[in-house]
Amino acid sequence: MQRTLKVAAAQVGSVDRNADKNETVQRMVKLLEEAISQNVQLVVFPETTFTTFFPRHLFEDPAELEKYFEQGDDITNNESVKPLFDLARSKKVDIYVGYAERTDDGRGFNTCIYYSGNAGKVISKYRKVHLPGTKEPFANPDAVNQLEKRYFEPGNLGFKAFRAPGLVVDAAKKDTASTDVKETLGKGDAIMGMLICNDRRWPEAWRMYGLQGVELIMVGYNTPYNAPDLFGFRNPMTPEQAEKEAYYHHKLVMEANSYMNACFSISAARAGFDDGKYDLIGGSAIVSPNGYTIAQAKGVDDELVVAEIDLEDCRQGKEKTFDFDRHRRTEHYGLITSQTGVIEPELL
Ligand code: CDV
C-alpha cells in the first residue's frame, strides 16, 4: 500500500523592516502558484512570514509594533493576506503559515495555522511554546535582540495532532470504520503536527506529537547566526563559522527528531539578509522518517523545495525501533514533566 503526497517548503528570502505587506504576500502567492503548477498538495511557509522578523527590534511606540501583528482570531479575510488563502481555497491546496497573532481580546502569540484548501478554512492553529531570547534588550547596544518573550505569551494550545481532510489519496480509508485502534494505525488522511522555529530544538515537543502517531511535522523558522549575545561567547567564532554551525544544528534537530519519532518533516526558512544586514539561515528541507534530508534549499532567496513522500515509510520505525507501546519506559521519565530546570547531583 502507498499513501503518497507531494509537499513543499516555501522558503522566503529577505523581508525588510519597512516592506509592504501586500508585496510580501504577492511573493508568497507566486511561490504557491509555482507549487500548484507542480501539483503540490501541501506548502509550508515560514514563521512570521508576512513581515520582517520584528522581535529583533525594540519598539517604543506601540502603534509601530502593532503593524507587525495580524489582527483577530481568524486572519484569513484580513485584506493584505487574503489573496494567499483565496488561492489555496480555489486550487484546493493546503498551507501552513506563521504570523504574529493579536487575538480579538488583545493577546499576542507567535502563531501558525493550517489552512485546508479542501475544507476552505483553518482546521488547526498552533502557538509557539518555546519562546527564545529575552524580555529586555541586551546590554550591548550593538547586539541583535531576540525579544520574543517581550512581545508574545508562550503558546497555550499545546501540541495537538490533526488529520487534514483529503490530503492523502487513500484506498485504505474504507477500513477506518474499524473501532479497534490497532487496526486503524497507518490508515486514513495524514496525521500532522505543527511547531515553530525554536520548538524544533526541544525533543519533548516532537514526542508529544510522536505519541499521537504523527506522520508529518511542519516547522517555520527565522534563525540568525551571527548573534553571540544570544548564543554565548564560550567559543568565539567568525561569522562564517557561526553560519556553518547554525546550519548544522538546524539539520541535526530536523533529522534526529524525524528519525526518533518516525515521521517526515518539512521546515521552511525566512532567510537572507533583512535590511541588507540581519542574517538568517536558509536550509529549508524535507526529511524522511529514517532521518535523511531528501530535498533542501540551495540558497537564501525565495525558493520552493519539493518532494513526493510516502507516509507508509513511517511504519517501519513506528512498528519496530520506535514502537512506543512496546519499548517506552514511562516509569523512568517522571523528571521530564515534574522538573523544569537542572538539579545536579550533590558534589562529592
Ligand atoms: N525565531 C526563533 O525561534 N529563532 C531561534 C533562535 C533565536 C535560536 C531558533 O531556534 O532558530
Short mmCIF file of C-alpha atoms in Angstrom, two decimals, residues 147-329:
data_model
loop_
_atom_site.label_atom_id
_atom_site.label_comp_id
_atom_site.label_asym_id
_atom_site.label_seq_id
_atom_site.Cartn_x
_atom_site.Cartn_y
_atom_site.Cartn_z
CA LEU A 147 12.60 39.97 22.13
CA GLU A 148 10.03 37.24 21.63
CA LYS A 149 9.48 36.97 25.39
CA ARG A 150 8.57 40.67 25.36
CA TYR A 151 6.08 40.59 22.51
CA PHE A 152 4.50 37.15 22.83
CA GLU A 153 2.98 34.96 25.51
CA PRO A 154 4.02 31.27 25.49
CA GLY A 155 1.61 29.24 23.40
CA ASN A 156 -1.49 27.96 25.20
CA LEU A 157 -2.83 25.42 22.73
CA GLY A 158 -0.47 22.52 23.46
CA PHE A 159 0.66 20.08 20.76
CA LYS A 160 -2.48 18.79 19.13
CA ALA A 161 -2.06 16.45 16.16
CA PHE A 162 -4.76 16.53 13.49
CA ARG A 163 -5.72 14.97 10.21
CA ALA A 164 -6.00 17.08 7.08
CA PRO A 165 -9.07 16.13 5.04
CA GLY A 166 -8.42 14.81 1.55
CA LEU A 167 -4.66 15.18 1.78
CA VAL A 168 -3.76 11.58 1.02
CA VAL A 169 -5.14 9.57 -1.87
CA ASP A 170 -6.03 6.67 0.28
CA ALA A 171 -7.50 3.42 -0.87
CA ALA A 172 -7.34 2.05 2.67
CA LYS A 173 -9.62 4.70 4.09
CA LYS A 174 -12.62 2.39 3.89
CA ASP A 175 -11.04 0.29 6.64
CA THR A 176 -11.03 3.17 9.12
CA ALA A 177 -14.61 2.34 10.13
CA SER A 178 -13.00 -0.16 12.49
CA THR A 179 -13.24 0.78 16.14
CA ASP A 180 -10.10 -1.18 17.02
CA VAL A 181 -7.37 1.44 17.38
CA LYS A 182 -4.66 -1.04 16.32
CA GLU A 183 -6.48 -1.75 13.08
CA THR A 184 -6.63 1.90 12.03
CA LEU A 185 -2.91 2.54 12.60
CA GLY A 186 -1.26 3.83 9.44
CA LYS A 187 -4.52 4.45 7.60
CA GLY A 188 -6.63 7.44 6.68
CA ASP A 189 -5.62 11.03 6.00
CA ALA A 190 -2.17 12.22 7.03
CA ILE A 191 -1.59 12.81 10.75
CA MET A 192 0.05 16.20 11.08
CA GLY A 193 1.70 18.34 13.74
CA MET A 194 2.96 21.93 13.80
CA LEU A 195 5.93 23.55 15.55
CA ILE A 196 7.52 26.98 15.24
CA CYS A 197 11.26 27.63 14.98
CA ASN A 198 12.88 27.23 18.43
CA ASP A 199 10.36 24.44 19.24
CA ARG A 200 12.27 22.21 16.82
CA ARG A 201 15.22 22.08 19.22
CA TRP A 202 13.10 20.56 22.03
CA PRO A 203 12.58 16.77 21.85
CA GLU A 204 9.60 16.98 24.24
CA ALA A 205 7.64 18.90 21.59
CA TRP A 206 8.28 16.28 18.92
CA ARG A 207 7.50 13.42 21.30
CA MET A 208 4.14 14.96 22.19
CA TYR A 209 3.27 14.60 18.50
CA GLY A 210 5.04 11.23 18.21
CA LEU A 211 2.70 9.89 20.90
CA GLN A 212 -0.25 10.85 18.69
CA GLY A 213 1.15 8.85 15.75
CA VAL A 214 2.30 11.90 13.81
CA GLU A 215 3.42 11.24 10.23
CA LEU A 216 4.40 14.76 9.16
CA ILE A 217 5.67 17.68 11.24
CA MET A 218 5.77 21.20 9.79
CA VAL A 219 8.11 23.91 11.08
CA GLY A 220 8.55 27.52 10.01
CA TYR A 221 11.63 29.35 11.29
CA ASN A 222 13.77 32.51 11.47
CA THR A 223 17.27 31.53 12.58
CA PRO A 224 20.02 34.15 12.89
CA TYR A 225 23.64 33.04 13.17
CA ASN A 226 25.95 35.97 13.85
CA ALA A 227 24.46 36.60 17.30
CA PRO A 228 26.97 35.95 20.14
CA ASP A 229 24.87 37.86 22.71
CA LEU A 230 22.12 35.32 22.09
CA PHE A 231 24.17 32.13 21.73
CA GLY A 232 27.07 32.87 24.15
CA PHE A 233 30.78 33.67 23.98
CA ARG A 234 32.43 30.41 25.14
CA ASN A 235 33.89 29.59 21.71
CA PRO A 236 34.36 32.85 19.78
CA MET A 237 33.52 32.27 16.13
CA THR A 238 33.86 34.15 12.89
CA PRO A 239 30.54 34.91 11.15
CA GLU A 240 31.39 32.13 8.65
CA GLN A 241 31.89 29.59 11.46
CA ALA A 242 28.71 30.75 13.19
CA GLU A 243 26.77 30.37 9.95
CA LYS A 244 28.09 26.84 9.43
CA GLU A 245 27.16 25.89 12.98
CA ALA A 246 23.63 27.30 12.69
CA TYR A 247 23.02 25.22 9.54
CA TYR A 248 24.50 22.17 11.26
CA HIS A 249 22.23 22.45 14.31
CA HIS A 250 19.15 23.04 12.16
CA LYS A 251 19.85 19.91 10.10
CA LEU A 252 20.77 17.93 13.21
CA VAL A 253 17.49 18.57 15.03
CA MET A 254 15.30 18.07 11.97
CA GLU A 255 16.95 14.77 11.04
CA ALA A 256 17.30 13.39 14.57
CA ASN A 257 13.78 14.22 15.72
CA SER A 258 12.20 12.97 12.48
CA TYR A 259 14.07 9.68 12.95
CA MET A 260 13.25 9.33 16.66
CA ASN A 261 9.55 9.88 16.01
CA ALA A 262 9.46 8.00 12.70
CA CYS A 263 7.84 10.88 10.84
CA PHE A 264 8.51 13.12 7.85
CA SER A 265 9.25 16.78 8.49
CA ILE A 266 9.09 19.92 6.38
CA SER A 267 10.95 23.03 7.53
CA ALA A 268 10.64 26.42 5.83
CA ALA A 269 13.01 29.34 6.45
CA ARG A 270 12.57 33.08 6.38
CA ALA A 271 16.08 33.52 5.05
CA GLY A 272 18.57 36.07 3.76
CA PHE A 273 19.65 39.49 4.96
CA ASP A 274 16.75 41.64 6.19
CA ASP A 275 17.55 45.34 5.67
CA GLY A 276 20.74 44.12 4.00
CA LYS A 277 22.36 43.16 7.32
CA TYR A 278 20.31 40.96 9.67
CA ASP A 279 21.38 37.42 8.77
CA LEU A 280 19.02 34.42 8.70
CA ILE A 281 19.95 30.94 7.51
CA GLY A 282 18.19 29.16 4.64
CA GLY A 283 18.28 25.36 4.69
CA SER A 284 14.54 24.74 4.18
CA ALA A 285 14.25 20.99 3.92
CA ILE A 286 12.16 17.84 3.73
CA VAL A 287 13.36 14.96 5.92
CA SER A 288 12.34 11.29 5.84
CA PRO A 289 11.30 9.15 8.85
CA ASN A 290 14.68 7.45 8.61
CA GLY A 291 16.36 10.78 9.30
CA TYR A 292 17.61 11.60 5.80
CA THR A 293 17.25 15.03 4.18
CA ILE A 294 15.60 14.25 0.83
CA ALA A 295 15.24 17.81 -0.53
CA GLN A 296 16.88 21.04 0.52
CA ALA A 297 17.02 24.73 -0.48
CA LYS A 298 20.08 25.82 -2.42
CA GLY A 299 20.28 29.48 -1.39
CA VAL A 300 18.70 32.14 0.83
CA ASP A 301 16.19 33.67 -1.61
CA ASP A 302 12.56 32.79 -2.35
CA GLU A 303 12.69 29.13 -3.30
CA LEU A 304 10.36 26.16 -3.48
CA VAL A 305 11.67 22.82 -2.18
CA VAL A 306 9.51 19.94 -3.41
CA ALA A 307 9.39 16.20 -2.70
CA GLU A 308 6.98 13.34 -3.14
CA ILE A 309 6.69 11.39 0.09
CA ASP A 310 5.01 8.11 1.02
CA LEU A 311 3.60 8.07 4.54
CA GLU A 312 3.93 4.30 4.53
CA ASP A 313 7.65 4.94 5.10
CA CYS A 314 6.74 5.91 8.69
CA ARG A 315 5.51 2.41 9.51
CA GLN A 316 8.88 0.68 9.82
CA GLY A 317 10.14 2.98 12.60
CA LYS A 318 6.75 3.11 14.30
CA GLU A 319 6.41 -0.67 14.34
CA LYS A 320 10.00 -1.66 15.14
CA THR A 321 12.73 0.56 16.67
CA PHE A 322 10.31 3.25 17.87
CA ASP A 323 7.25 1.15 18.70
CA PHE A 324 6.47 3.28 21.75
CA ASP A 325 3.91 0.83 23.06
CA ARG A 326 6.49 -1.94 23.44
CA HIS A 327 9.68 -0.04 24.23
CA ARG A 328 8.97 3.17 26.16
CA ARG A 329 9.51 3.09 29.95
#
